[in-house]
Each structure stands twice: as structure tokens, then as C-alpha cells.
Amino acid sequence: FPTRRSSDLCNQNGGNGADLSTAKKSRFVEEFVEEEPKPENDPDEWLGTELVEYPNAIRLVSNTKSVNYSQLIEEAVAASLVAYDAQWSPDFEDGADNPIAILQLGFPISGNTYVLQLPMLEFGIPDEIKRLFESKSVIAVGFAANDTDVHKFEITGVQVDRETLFDVQPWCEAEMGENESVKQGWRVGLKRGANCVLDFEMDKTSTVASSNWEREELTTAQVEYGAMDVWVALRLYQRLAAVYKS
């Protein structure tokens, strides 16, 4: 199913997005030697050191017995802030209301991102992941984190605490001076926001965006594509929170 994010550019002469070279790409790790997550003593300490352009690692979580799953749970338990993105099958048919199928998470302290294939997890979305969105002690950050997302989380079994949910899309629009355009119904997409606010060209290859996201085995390109969406949202939060968070 398609990504929910717009592919508009900062200006009409923008390019097709950066090529993620081997040197710049983060590590795509199917399985790895287990690491201890870094403790998150000061929840805001990470804001003082600018996040790099690419995550430390991108980890696919498609079963509950993998090392990636165990590492995710450890990070989720310790987290005080998480960035997210979510995808679901299109609600094309009358009455259709599909739950979240792909959930992407990014953690600022470790620099790790995770792509969860929820239908393949034995017991659905884990309680430790639900905590990230339900607890008042955890901030959840997203781009276009709107009522639709909240509803999709609800039918997936997660009751989102709206007070701890922050949407960086309107922050980008304000930073870019697009408030009047928003009043006319025009919204800034993630690619353009990254370009204008972070001076970062996202790789939004149309062949990946329109590929089959319901397949049991996602390609490396799909997993990296999904993880970058959530990582960029996290970077936007870091860049703009001091000005727009209230």
C-alpha cells in the first residue's frame, strides 16, 4: 500500500531526491549481535547534539523470536520519546477500515529505527510498544500525526494519549512561512519539509513508494524507505521543538 507522505518539493525545480550511497546509508540489519540500549537518563539531553542524516541502524521486525524484536522491546521499555510512522491497506471498499500493518519507530538515543510488520507478530502489537503511545511519560512524534492516525491506532488496539502526541507537519509549515497556504487547504509534505527545514533531499523513489507493502518479505529498499520517513520526522522534531513545542 502506498506511503501517506507527499512527494512535493521545496521549489518547482527540485530534484528527484538524493541517492543513498553505501557510504551514507545506515546499516540494514536483519539480525545482529545484541547490544545494550543506552540509558535515557535525561530525556532532553539528545536535543543538544544534532542527529546525523541517517539512522545508526534499520531493523526489520517480523517475528517475536528474533534478536531484533528483543532489542526493540528493550529500547521501548527505556524510551521517553519515539518517532513513528504508520501504514495500512487502502480503505477502497465501502465500509473498509483497515488497521495498521506497518509501524515504523525511531529512537533518538541509540539512533536505531525499526520497521514492524504487525500482522506477522504472533500476538499483534506488543504491550511495550503500546506504552510508547499510551503513557503520559513518553512523547510520540510524527509527521501528519493526525486524527486518522489516532483512529487507526485505536482499531489496532492502541489508545493514543493525545497530550503526548506531537505533529511536526504544522511546525514545518510555520517555519517555512506557509500558514496562509495551509488555510487554503495546501499542506507541506515530508520531502519538501526535509528539503526546506533540514536542507536534506529525501530519496522518494516512486517505484519503492508504489511497491507492494503487504508482501511477507519486504525488500531492503522498502525497509530503508520506511525507516527514513520516521528518522526524518525525528530530525524535524529536534530542529523545531525549541521554537514550536508548547
JSON list of C-alpha atoms in Angstrom, two decimals:
[
{"chain": "A", "resi": 1, "resn": "PHE", "atom": "CA", "xyz": [0.00, 0.00, 0.00]},
{"chain": "A", "resi": 2, "resn": "PRO", "atom": "CA", "xyz": [1.25, 3.50, -0.68]},
{"chain": "A", "resi": 3, "resn": "THR", "atom": "CA", "xyz": [3.02, 5.76, 1.76]},
{"chain": "A", "resi": 4, "resn": "ARG", "atom": "CA", "xyz": [0.90, 8.53, 3.24]},
{"chain": "A", "resi": 5, "resn": "ARG", "atom": "CA", "xyz": [3.53, 11.16, 2.61]},
{"chain": "A", "resi": 6, "resn": "SER", "atom": "CA", "xyz": [3.56, 13.78, -0.13]},
{"chain": "A", "resi": 7, "resn": "SER", "atom": "CA", "xyz": [6.49, 13.96, -2.53]},
{"chain": "A", "resi": 8, "resn": "ASP", "atom": "CA", "xyz": [6.26, 17.69, -3.27]},
{"chain": "A", "resi": 9, "resn": "LEU", "atom": "CA", "xyz": [9.47, 19.70, -3.47]},
{"chain": "A", "resi": 10, "resn": "CYS", "atom": "CA", "xyz": [10.75, 22.83, -1.72]},
{"chain": "A", "resi": 11, "resn": "ASN", "atom": "CA", "xyz": [10.60, 24.52, -5.10]},
{"chain": "A", "resi": 12, "resn": "GLN", "atom": "CA", "xyz": [9.38, 23.52, -8.50]},
{"chain": "A", "resi": 13, "resn": "ASN", "atom": "CA", "xyz": [12.95, 22.97, -9.70]},
{"chain": "A", "resi": 14, "resn": "GLY", "atom": "CA", "xyz": [13.77, 20.43, -7.00]},
{"chain": "A", "resi": 15, "resn": "GLY", "atom": "CA", "xyz": [15.43, 17.16, -7.85]},
{"chain": "A", "resi": 16, "resn": "ASN", "atom": "CA", "xyz": [14.25, 13.59, -7.57]},
{"chain": "A", "resi": 17, "resn": "GLY", "atom": "CA", "xyz": [15.87, 13.04, -4.19]},
{"chain": "A", "resi": 18, "resn": "ALA", "atom": "CA", "xyz": [19.31, 12.03, -3.04]},
{"chain": "A", "resi": 19, "resn": "ASP", "atom": "CA", "xyz": [20.93, 8.75, -3.91]},
{"chain": "A", "resi": 20, "resn": "LEU", "atom": "CA", "xyz": [21.59, 6.87, -0.69]},
{"chain": "A", "resi": 21, "resn": "SER", "atom": "CA", "xyz": [25.20, 5.89, -1.29]},
{"chain": "A", "resi": 22, "resn": "THR", "atom": "CA", "xyz": [26.82, 2.99, 0.51]},
{"chain": "A", "resi": 23, "resn": "ALA", "atom": "CA", "xyz": [28.92, 5.45, 2.48]},
{"chain": "A", "resi": 24, "resn": "LYS", "atom": "CA", "xyz": [25.88, 7.36, 3.72]},
{"chain": "A", "resi": 25, "resn": "LYS", "atom": "CA", "xyz": [23.41, 4.54, 4.11]},
{"chain": "A", "resi": 26, "resn": "SER", "atom": "CA", "xyz": [22.68, 3.30, 7.57]},
{"chain": "A", "resi": 27, "resn": "ARG", "atom": "CA", "xyz": [23.18, -0.35, 8.30]},
{"chain": "A", "resi": 28, "resn": "PHE", "atom": "CA", "xyz": [20.22, -2.51, 7.35]},
{"chain": "A", "resi": 29, "resn": "VAL", "atom": "CA", "xyz": [20.41, -5.28, 9.92]},
{"chain": "A", "resi": 30, "resn": "GLU", "atom": "CA", "xyz": [18.28, -8.40, 9.64]},
{"chain": "A", "resi": 31, "resn": "GLU", "atom": "CA", "xyz": [19.97, -9.92, 12.68]},
{"chain": "A", "resi": 32, "resn": "PHE", "atom": "CA", "xyz": [22.89, -8.61, 14.70]},
{"chain": "A", "resi": 33, "resn": "VAL", "atom": "CA", "xyz": [25.00, -9.13, 17.79]},
{"chain": "A", "resi": 34, "resn": "GLU", "atom": "CA", "xyz": [22.81, -7.95, 20.64]},
{"chain": "A", "resi": 35, "resn": "GLU", "atom": "CA", "xyz": [23.64, -4.54, 22.07]},
{"chain": "A", "resi": 36, "resn": "GLU", "atom": "CA", "xyz": [22.68, -2.95, 25.35]},
{"chain": "A", "resi": 37, "resn": "PRO", "atom": "CA", "xyz": [20.48, 0.11, 24.73]},
{"chain": "A", "resi": 38, "resn": "LYS", "atom": "CA", "xyz": [21.89, 3.35, 26.06]},
{"chain": "A", "resi": 39, "resn": "PRO", "atom": "CA", "xyz": [20.09, 4.56, 29.19]},
{"chain": "A", "resi": 40, "resn": "GLU", "atom": "CA", "xyz": [17.87, 7.59, 28.69]},
{"chain": "A", "resi": 41, "resn": "ASN", "atom": "CA", "xyz": [18.62, 9.45, 31.93]},
{"chain": "A", "resi": 42, "resn": "ASP", "atom": "CA", "xyz": [17.88, 12.96, 30.70]},
{"chain": "A", "resi": 43, "resn": "PRO", "atom": "CA", "xyz": [15.01, 12.75, 28.19]},
{"chain": "A", "resi": 44, "resn": "ASP", "atom": "CA", "xyz": [16.03, 16.03, 26.54]},
{"chain": "A", "resi": 45, "resn": "GLU", "atom": "CA", "xyz": [19.81, 15.60, 26.51]},
{"chain": "A", "resi": 46, "resn": "TRP", "atom": "CA", "xyz": [19.81, 14.28, 22.94]},
{"chain": "A", "resi": 47, "resn": "LEU", "atom": "CA", "xyz": [18.30, 17.55, 21.69]},
{"chain": "A", "resi": 48, "resn": "GLY", "atom": "CA", "xyz": [21.63, 19.28, 22.24]},
{"chain": "A", "resi": 49, "resn": "THR", "atom": "CA", "xyz": [23.52, 17.15, 19.71]},
{"chain": "A", "resi": 50, "resn": "GLU", "atom": "CA", "xyz": [22.23, 17.29, 16.16]},
{"chain": "A", "resi": 51, "resn": "LEU", "atom": "CA", "xyz": [21.17, 13.93, 14.77]},
{"chain": "A", "resi": 52, "resn": "VAL", "atom": "CA", "xyz": [23.05, 12.74, 11.73]},
{"chain": "A", "resi": 53, "resn": "GLU", "atom": "CA", "xyz": [21.33, 12.43, 8.35]},
{"chain": "A", "resi": 54, "resn": "TYR", "atom": "CA", "xyz": [20.88, 8.67, 8.53]},
{"chain": "A", "resi": 55, "resn": "PRO", "atom": "CA", "xyz": [19.98, 6.36, 11.42]},
{"chain": "A", "resi": 56, "resn": "ASN", "atom": "CA", "xyz": [22.57, 4.19, 13.10]},
{"chain": "A", "resi": 57, "resn": "ALA", "atom": "CA", "xyz": [20.69, 1.04, 12.09]},
{"chain": "A", "resi": 58, "resn": "ILE", "atom": "CA", "xyz": [17.48, -0.04, 10.40]},
{"chain": "A", "resi": 59, "resn": "ARG", "atom": "CA", "xyz": [15.99, -3.22, 11.79]},
{"chain": "A", "resi": 60, "resn": "LEU", "atom": "CA", "xyz": [13.12, -5.24, 10.40]},
{"chain": "A", "resi": 61, "resn": "VAL", "atom": "CA", "xyz": [10.88, -6.88, 13.00]},
{"chain": "A", "resi": 62, "resn": "SER", "atom": "CA", "xyz": [8.69, -9.62, 11.53]},
{"chain": "A", "resi": 63, "resn": "ASN", "atom": "CA", "xyz": [8.58, -12.21, 14.32]},
{"chain": "A", "resi": 64, "resn": "THR", "atom": "CA", "xyz": [8.70, -12.30, 18.09]},
{"chain": "A", "resi": 65, "resn": "LYS", "atom": "CA", "xyz": [11.61, -14.73, 18.35]},
{"chain": "A", "resi": 66, "resn": "SER", "atom": "CA", "xyz": [14.19, -12.60, 16.56]},
{"chain": "A", "resi": 67, "resn": "VAL", "atom": "CA", "xyz": [17.03, -10.68, 18.18]},
{"chain": "A", "resi": 68, "resn": "ASN", "atom": "CA", "xyz": [15.69, -7.54, 16.50]},
{"chain": "A", "resi": 69, "resn": "TYR", "atom": "CA", "xyz": [12.41, -7.99, 18.37]},
{"chain": "A", "resi": 70, "resn": "SER", "atom": "CA", "xyz": [14.20, -8.39, 21.71]},
{"chain": "A", "resi": 71, "resn": "GLN", "atom": "CA", "xyz": [16.28, -5.28, 21.08]},
{"chain": "A", "resi": 72, "resn": "LEU", "atom": "CA", "xyz": [13.16, -3.32, 20.13]},
{"chain": "A", "resi": 73, "resn": "ILE", "atom": "CA", "xyz": [11.40, -4.28, 23.36]},
{"chain": "A", "resi": 74, "resn": "GLU", "atom": "CA", "xyz": [14.43, -3.24, 25.43]},
{"chain": "A", "resi": 75, "resn": "GLU", "atom": "CA", "xyz": [14.54, 0.15, 23.71]},
{"chain": "A", "resi": 76, "resn": "ALA", "atom": "CA", "xyz": [10.80, 0.65, 24.01]},
{"chain": "A", "resi": 77, "resn": "VAL", "atom": "CA", "xyz": [10.81, -0.02, 27.75]},
{"chain": "A", "resi": 78, "resn": "ALA", "atom": "CA", "xyz": [13.54, 2.58, 28.34]},
{"chain": "A", "resi": 79, "resn": "ALA", "atom": "CA", "xyz": [12.28, 5.21, 25.88]},
{"chain": "A", "resi": 80, "resn": "SER", "atom": "CA", "xyz": [10.93, 8.62, 26.86]},
{"chain": "A", "resi": 81, "resn": "LEU", "atom": "CA", "xyz": [10.46, 9.75, 23.25]},
{"chain": "A", "resi": 82, "resn": "VAL", "atom": "CA", "xyz": [9.79, 7.92, 20.00]},
{"chain": "A", "resi": 83, "resn": "ALA", "atom": "CA", "xyz": [9.17, 8.99, 16.43]},
{"chain": "A", "resi": 84, "resn": "TYR", "atom": "CA", "xyz": [6.70, 6.98, 14.40]},
{"chain": "A", "resi": 85, "resn": "ASP", "atom": "CA", "xyz": [5.10, 6.48, 11.04]},
{"chain": "A", "resi": 86, "resn": "ALA", "atom": "CA", "xyz": [2.36, 4.02, 10.14]},
{"chain": "A", "resi": 87, "resn": "GLN", "atom": "CA", "xyz": [0.93, 2.40, 7.03]},
{"chain": "A", "resi": 88, "resn": "TRP", "atom": "CA", "xyz": [-2.23, 0.41, 6.36]},
{"chain": "A", "resi": 89, "resn": "SER", "atom": "CA", "xyz": [-4.02, -1.15, 3.41]},
{"chain": "A", "resi": 90, "resn": "PRO", "atom": "CA", "xyz": [-6.11, 1.38, 1.45]},
{"chain": "A", "resi": 91, "resn": "ASP", "atom": "CA", "xyz": [-9.75, 1.60, 2.55]},
{"chain": "A", "resi": 92, "resn": "PHE", "atom": "CA", "xyz": [-11.04, 1.36, -1.01]},
{"chain": "A", "resi": 93, "resn": "GLU", "atom": "CA", "xyz": [-14.20, -0.66, -0.40]},
{"chain": "A", "resi": 94, "resn": "ASP", "atom": "CA", "xyz": [-17.31, 0.79, 1.25]},
{"chain": "A", "resi": 95, "resn": "GLY", "atom": "CA", "xyz": [-17.12, 0.25, 4.98]},
{"chain": "A", "resi": 96, "resn": "ALA", "atom": "CA", "xyz": [-13.44, -0.73, 4.90]},
{"chain": "A", "resi": 97, "resn": "ASP", "atom": "CA", "xyz": [-11.39, 0.40, 7.87]},
{"chain": "A", "resi": 98, "resn": "ASN", "atom": "CA", "xyz": [-8.07, -1.42, 7.90]},
{"chain": "A", "resi": 99, "resn": "PRO", "atom": "CA", "xyz": [-5.77, -1.45, 10.95]},
{"chain": "A", "resi": 100, "resn": "ILE", "atom": "CA", "xyz": [-2.10, -0.55, 10.89]},
{"chain": "A", "resi": 101, "resn": "ALA", "atom": "CA", "xyz": [0.04, -3.12, 9.11]},
{"chain": "A", "resi": 102, "resn": "ILE", "atom": "CA", "xyz": [3.47, -1.46, 9.04]},
{"chain": "A", "resi": 103, "resn": "LEU", "atom": "CA", "xyz": [4.69, 0.58, 12.01]},
{"chain": "A", "resi": 104, "resn": "GLN", "atom": "CA", "xyz": [8.00, 2.43, 11.86]},
{"chain": "A", "resi": 105, "resn": "LEU", "atom": "CA", "xyz": [9.71, 3.60, 15.04]},
{"chain": "A", "resi": 106, "resn": "GLY", "atom": "CA", "xyz": [12.80, 5.74, 15.64]},
{"chain": "A", "resi": 107, "resn": "PHE", "atom": "CA", "xyz": [14.71, 6.23, 18.90]},
{"chain": "A", "resi": 108, "resn": "PRO", "atom": "CA", "xyz": [16.97, 9.29, 19.31]},
{"chain": "A", "resi": 109, "resn": "ILE", "atom": "CA", "xyz": [19.40, 7.98, 21.94]},
{"chain": "A", "resi": 110, "resn": "SER", "atom": "CA", "xyz": [20.51, 4.83, 20.13]},
{"chain": "A", "resi": 111, "resn": "GLY", "atom": "CA", "xyz": [19.87, 6.22, 16.67]},
{"chain": "A", "resi": 112, "resn": "ASN", "atom": "CA", "xyz": [18.09, 2.99, 15.77]},
{"chain": "A", "resi": 113, "resn": "THR", "atom": "CA", "xyz": [14.98, 2.63, 13.64]},
{"chain": "A", "resi": 114, "resn": "TYR", "atom": "CA", "xyz": [12.63, -0.34, 13.43]},
{"chain": "A", "resi": 115, "resn": "VAL", "atom": "CA", "xyz": [10.12, -1.41, 10.81]},
{"chain": "A", "resi": 116, "resn": "LEU", "atom": "CA", "xyz": [7.45, -3.67, 12.33]},
{"chain": "A", "resi": 117, "resn": "GLN", "atom": "CA", "xyz": [5.27, -5.98, 10.24]},
{"chain": "A", "resi": 118, "resn": "LEU", "atom": "CA", "xyz": [2.40, -6.17, 12.73]},
{"chain": "A", "resi": 119, "resn": "PRO", "atom": "CA", "xyz": [0.36, -8.93, 11.02]},
{"chain": "A", "resi": 120, "resn": "MET", "atom": "CA", "xyz": [3.38, -11.24, 11.28]},
{"chain": "A", "resi": 121, "resn": "LEU", "atom": "CA", "xyz": [3.87, -10.74, 15.03]},
{"chain": "A", "resi": 122, "resn": "GLU", "atom": "CA", "xyz": [2.40, -13.63, 16.99]},
{"chain": "A", "resi": 123, "resn": "PHE", "atom": "CA", "xyz": [0.35, -11.60, 19.45]},
{"chain": "A", "resi": 124, "resn": "GLY", "atom": "CA", "xyz": [-0.11, -8.40, 17.47]},
{"chain": "A", "resi": 125, "resn": "ILE", "atom": "CA", "xyz": [1.29, -5.13, 18.72]},
{"chain": "A", "resi": 126, "resn": "PRO", "atom": "CA", "xyz": [3.27, -5.73, 21.95]},
{"chain": "A", "resi": 127, "resn": "ASP", "atom": "CA", "xyz": [2.31, -4.01, 25.20]},
{"chain": "A", "resi": 128, "resn": "GLU", "atom": "CA", "xyz": [5.74, -2.40, 25.35]},
{"chain": "A", "resi": 129, "resn": "ILE", "atom": "CA", "xyz": [5.03, -0.71, 22.01]},
{"chain": "A", "resi": 130, "resn": "LYS", "atom": "CA", "xyz": [1.54, 0.32, 23.10]},
{"chain": "A", "resi": 131, "resn": "ARG", "atom": "CA", "xyz": [3.17, 2.07, 26.05]},
{"chain": "A", "resi": 132, "resn": "LEU", "atom": "CA", "xyz": [5.01, 4.41, 23.69]},
{"chain": "A", "resi": 133, "resn": "PHE", "atom": "CA", "xyz": [1.69, 5.91, 22.63]},
{"chain": "A", "resi": 134, "resn": "GLU", "atom": "CA", "xyz": [-0.47, 5.42, 25.72]},
{"chain": "A", "resi": 135, "resn": "SER", "atom": "CA", "xyz": [1.87, 6.51, 28.52]},
{"chain": "A", "resi": 136, "resn": "LYS", "atom": "CA", "xyz": [1.99, 10.11, 29.70]},
{"chain": "A", "resi": 137, "resn": "SER", "atom": "CA", "xyz": [5.72, 9.64, 30.32]},
{"chain": "A", "resi": 138, "resn": "VAL", "atom": "CA", "xyz": [6.54, 9.08, 26.64]},
{"chain": "A", "resi": 139, "resn": "ILE", "atom": "CA", "xyz": [6.41, 11.67, 23.85]},
{"chain": "A", "resi": 140, "resn": "ALA", "atom": "CA", "xyz": [5.35, 10.34, 20.44]},
{"chain": "A", "resi": 141, "resn": "VAL", "atom": "CA", "xyz": [6.39, 12.36, 17.39]},
{"chain": "A", "resi": 142, "resn": "GLY", "atom": "CA", "xyz": [5.09, 12.05, 13.85]},
{"chain": "A", "resi": 143, "resn": "PHE", "atom": "CA", "xyz": [4.71, 13.90, 10.58]},
{"chain": "A", "resi": 144, "resn": "ALA", "atom": "CA", "xyz": [0.99, 14.41, 9.84]},
{"chain": "A", "resi": 145, "resn": "ALA", "atom": "CA", "xyz": [0.20, 12.81, 13.18]},
{"chain": "A", "resi": 146, "resn": "ASN", "atom": "CA", "xyz": [-3.50, 13.49, 12.82]},
{"chain": "A", "resi": 147, "resn": "ASP", "atom": "CA", "xyz": [-6.94, 12.17, 13.77]},
{"chain": "A", "resi": 148, "resn": "THR", "atom": "CA", "xyz": [-6.69, 9.47, 11.11]},
{"chain": "A", "resi": 149, "resn": "ASP", "atom": "CA", "xyz": [-3.56, 8.10, 12.74]},
{"chain": "A", "resi": 150, "resn": "VAL", "atom": "CA", "xyz": [-5.21, 8.16, 16.15]},
{"chain": "A", "resi": 151, "resn": "HIS", "atom": "CA", "xyz": [-8.21, 6.25, 14.80]},
{"chain": "A", "resi": 152, "resn": "LYS", "atom": "CA", "xyz": [-6.02, 3.68, 13.06]},
{"chain": "A", "resi": 153, "resn": "PHE", "atom": "CA", "xyz": [-4.11, 3.14, 16.27]},
{"chain": "A", "resi": 154, "resn": "GLU", "atom": "CA", "xyz": [-7.40, 2.65, 18.14]},
{"chain": "A", "resi": 155, "resn": "ILE", "atom": "CA", "xyz": [-8.61, -0.10, 15.80]},
{"chain": "A", "resi": 156, "resn": "THR", "atom": "CA", "xyz": [-5.16, -1.68, 16.08]},
{"chain": "A", "resi": 157, "resn": "GLY", "atom": "CA", "xyz": [-5.55, -1.84, 19.85]},
{"chain": "A", "resi": 158, "resn": "VAL", "atom": "CA", "xyz": [-3.68, 1.30, 20.94]},
{"chain": "A", "resi": 159, "resn": "GLN", "atom": "CA", "xyz": [-5.34, 4.17, 22.82]},
{"chain": "A", "resi": 160, "resn": "VAL", "atom": "CA", "xyz": [-3.16, 7.16, 21.95]},
{"chain": "A", "resi": 161, "resn": "ASP", "atom": "CA", "xyz": [-2.64, 9.84, 24.60]},
{"chain": "A", "resi": 162, "resn": "ARG", "atom": "CA", "xyz": [-3.20, 12.96, 22.52]},
{"chain": "A", "resi": 163, "resn": "GLU", "atom": "CA", "xyz": [-1.47, 15.17, 25.09]},
{"chain": "A", "resi": 164, "resn": "THR", "atom": "CA", "xyz": [1.86, 13.45, 24.41]},
{"chain": "A", "resi": 165, "resn": "LEU", "atom": "CA", "xyz": [1.41, 13.21, 20.62]},
{"chain": "A", "resi": 166, "resn": "PHE", "atom": "CA", "xyz": [3.22, 15.91, 18.63]},
{"chain": "A", "resi": 167, "resn": "ASP", "atom": "CA", "xyz": [2.77, 16.60, 14.92]},
{"chain": "A", "resi": 168, "resn": "VAL", "atom": "CA", "xyz": [5.78, 18.24, 13.26]},
{"chain": "A", "resi": 169, "resn": "GLN", "atom": "CA", "xyz": [3.96, 18.96, 9.99]},
{"chain": "A", "resi": 170, "resn": "PRO", "atom": "CA", "xyz": [2.43, 22.28, 11.16]},
{"chain": "A", "resi": 171, "resn": "TRP", "atom": "CA", "xyz": [5.79, 23.21, 12.69]},
{"chain": "A", "resi": 172, "resn": "CYS", "atom": "CA", "xyz": [7.40, 22.80, 9.27]},
{"chain": "A", "resi": 173, "resn": "GLU", "atom": "CA", "xyz": [4.68, 24.86, 7.64]},
{"chain": "A", "resi": 174, "resn": "ALA", "atom": "CA", "xyz": [5.13, 27.66, 10.15]},
{"chain": "A", "resi": 175, "resn": "GLU", "atom": "CA", "xyz": [8.92, 27.57, 9.78]},
{"chain": "A", "resi": 176, "resn": "MET", "atom": "CA", "xyz": [8.54, 27.78, 6.00]},
{"chain": "A", "resi": 177, "resn": "GLY", "atom": "CA", "xyz": [6.03, 30.63, 6.17]},
{"chain": "A", "resi": 178, "resn": "GLU", "atom": "CA", "xyz": [3.26, 28.54, 4.63]},
{"chain": "A", "resi": 179, "resn": "ASN", "atom": "CA", "xyz": [0.50, 29.23, 7.17]},
{"chain": "A", "resi": 180, "resn": "GLU", "atom": "CA", "xyz": [-1.65, 31.12, 4.66]},
{"chain": "A", "resi": 181, "resn": "SER", "atom": "CA", "xyz": [-1.31, 28.29, 2.14]},
{"chain": "A", "resi": 182, "resn": "VAL", "atom": "CA", "xyz": [-2.44, 25.84, 4.83]},
{"chain": "A", "resi": 183, "resn": "LYS", "atom": "CA", "xyz": [-5.59, 27.91, 5.37]},
{"chain": "A", "resi": 184, "resn": "GLN", "atom": "CA", "xyz": [-6.34, 27.36, 1.69]},
{"chain": "A", "resi": 185, "resn": "GLY", "atom": "CA", "xyz": [-6.06, 23.60, 2.10]},
{"chain": "A", "resi": 186, "resn": "TRP", "atom": "CA", "xyz": [-2.48, 23.09, 0.91]},
{"chain": "A", "resi": 187, "resn": "ARG", "atom": "CA", "xyz": [-0.15, 21.05, 3.12]},
{"chain": "A", "resi": 188, "resn": "VAL", "atom": "CA", "xyz": [3.62, 20.63, 3.14]},
{"chain": "A", "resi": 189, "resn": "GLY", "atom": "CA", "xyz": [4.80, 17.08, 2.52]},
{"chain": "A", "resi": 190, "resn": "LEU", "atom": "CA", "xyz": [7.64, 15.32, 4.32]},
{"chain": "A", "resi": 191, "resn": "LYS", "atom": "CA", "xyz": [10.05, 15.51, 1.37]},
{"chain": "A", "resi": 192, "resn": "ARG", "atom": "CA", "xyz": [9.59, 19.24, 0.96]},
{"chain": "A", "resi": 193, "resn": "GLY", "atom": "CA", "xyz": [9.73, 19.85, 4.71]},
{"chain": "A", "resi": 194, "resn": "ALA", "atom": "CA", "xyz": [13.02, 17.96, 4.93]},
{"chain": "A", "resi": 195, "resn": "ASN", "atom": "CA", "xyz": [14.39, 19.88, 1.98]},
{"chain": "A", "resi": 196, "resn": "CYS", "atom": "CA", "xyz": [13.47, 23.32, 3.31]},
{"chain": "A", "resi": 197, "resn": "VAL", "atom": "CA", "xyz": [13.96, 22.86, 7.06]},
{"chain": "A", "resi": 198, "resn": "LEU", "atom": "CA", "xyz": [16.85, 20.38, 7.16]},
{"chain": "A", "resi": 199, "resn": "ASP", "atom": "CA", "xyz": [18.41, 21.06, 3.75]},
{"chain": "A", "resi": 200, "resn": "PHE", "atom": "CA", "xyz": [18.14, 17.31, 3.20]},
{"chain": "A", "resi": 201, "resn": "GLU", "atom": "CA", "xyz": [17.00, 15.61, 0.00]},
{"chain": "A", "resi": 202, "resn": "MET", "atom": "CA", "xyz": [14.97, 12.50, 0.77]},
{"chain": "A", "resi": 203, "resn": "ASP", "atom": "CA", "xyz": [15.11, 9.59, -1.62]},
{"chain": "A", "resi": 204, "resn": "LYS", "atom": "CA", "xyz": [11.44, 9.20, -2.57]},
{"chain": "A", "resi": 205, "resn": "THR", "atom": "CA", "xyz": [11.80, 6.72, -5.43]},
{"chain": "A", "resi": 206, "resn": "SER", "atom": "CA", "xyz": [8.33, 6.24, -6.90]},
{"chain": "A", "resi": 207, "resn": "THR", "atom": "CA", "xyz": [8.95, 2.57, -7.66]},
{"chain": "A", "resi": 208, "resn": "VAL", "atom": "CA", "xyz": [9.51, 1.87, -3.97]},
{"chain": "A", "resi": 209, "resn": "ALA", "atom": "CA", "xyz": [6.64, 4.08, -2.80]},
{"chain": "A", "resi": 210, "resn": "SER", "atom": "CA", "xyz": [4.18, 2.27, -5.08]},
{"chain": "A", "resi": 211, "resn": "SER", "atom": "CA", "xyz": [5.54, -1.23, -4.46]},
{"chain": "A", "resi": 212, "resn": "ASN", "atom": "CA", "xyz": [3.69, -4.00, -2.61]},
{"chain": "A", "resi": 213, "resn": "TRP", "atom": "CA", "xyz": [3.91, -3.20, 1.10]},
{"chain": "A", "resi": 214, "resn": "GLU", "atom": "CA", "xyz": [1.76, -6.18, 2.08]},
{"chain": "A", "resi": 215, "resn": "ARG", "atom": "CA", "xyz": [4.26, -8.80, 0.96]},
{"chain": "A", "resi": 216, "resn": "GLU", "atom": "CA", "xyz": [5.59, -11.08, 3.69]},
{"chain": "A", "resi": 217, "resn": "GLU", "atom": "CA", "xyz": [9.19, -10.36, 2.78]},
{"chain": "A", "resi": 218, "resn": "LEU", "atom": "CA", "xyz": [9.82, -6.66, 2.33]},
{"chain": "A", "resi": 219, "resn": "THR", "atom": "CA", "xyz": [12.80, -5.71, 0.21]},
{"chain": "A", "resi": 220, "resn": "THR", "atom": "CA", "xyz": [15.79, -3.91, 1.68]},
{"chain": "A", "resi": 221, "resn": "ALA", "atom": "CA", "xyz": [14.78, -0.84, -0.35]},
{"chain": "A", "resi": 222, "resn": "GLN", "atom": "CA", "xyz": [11.29, -0.88, 1.17]},
{"chain": "A", "resi": 223, "resn": "VAL", "atom": "CA", "xyz": [12.58, -1.20, 4.72]},
{"chain": "A", "resi": 224, "resn": "GLU", "atom": "CA", "xyz": [15.11, 1.60, 4.26]},
{"chain": "A", "resi": 225, "resn": "TYR", "atom": "CA", "xyz": [12.47, 3.80, 2.62]},
{"chain": "A", "resi": 226, "resn": "GLY", "atom": "CA", "xyz": [10.06, 3.32, 5.52]},
{"chain": "A", "resi": 227, "resn": "ALA", "atom": "CA", "xyz": [12.72, 3.86, 8.16]},
{"chain": "A", "resi": 228, "resn": "MET", "atom": "CA", "xyz": [13.92, 7.11, 6.61]},
{"chain": "A", "resi": 229, "resn": "ASP", "atom": "CA", "xyz": [10.42, 8.60, 6.88]},
{"chain": "A", "resi": 230, "resn": "VAL", "atom": "CA", "xyz": [10.44, 8.16, 10.63]},
{"chain": "A", "resi": 231, "resn": "TRP", "atom": "CA", "xyz": [14.07, 9.25, 11.03]},
{"chain": "A", "resi": 232, "resn": "VAL", "atom": "CA", "xyz": [13.45, 12.50, 9.17]},
{"chain": "A", "resi": 233, "resn": "ALA", "atom": "CA", "xyz": [10.38, 13.17, 11.34]},
{"chain": "A", "resi": 234, "resn": "LEU", "atom": "CA", "xyz": [12.61, 12.76, 14.40]},
{"chain": "A", "resi": 235, "resn": "ARG", "atom": "CA", "xyz": [15.17, 15.18, 12.99]},
{"chain": "A", "resi": 236, "resn": "LEU", "atom": "CA", "xyz": [12.45, 17.73, 12.25]},
{"chain": "A", "resi": 237, "resn": "TYR", "atom": "CA", "xyz": [11.26, 17.48, 15.84]},
{"chain": "A", "resi": 238, "resn": "GLN", "atom": "CA", "xyz": [14.79, 18.05, 17.12]},
{"chain": "A", "resi": 239, "resn": "ARG", "atom": "CA", "xyz": [15.27, 21.07, 14.86]},
{"chain": "A", "resi": 240, "resn": "LEU", "atom": "CA", "xyz": [11.93, 22.76, 15.61]},
{"chain": "A", "resi": 241, "resn": "ALA", "atom": "CA", "xyz": [10.81, 21.70, 19.10]},
{"chain": "A", "resi": 242, "resn": "ALA", "atom": "CA", "xyz": [12.55, 24.56, 20.92]},
{"chain": "A", "resi": 243, "resn": "VAL", "atom": "CA", "xyz": [10.50, 27.07, 18.93]},
{"chain": "A", "resi": 244, "resn": "TYR", "atom": "CA", "xyz": [7.15, 25.38, 18.35]},
{"chain": "A", "resi": 245, "resn": "LYS", "atom": "CA", "xyz": [6.59, 22.88, 21.13]},
{"chain": "A", "resi": 246, "resn": "SER", "atom": "CA", "xyz": [4.26, 24.21, 23.80]}
]
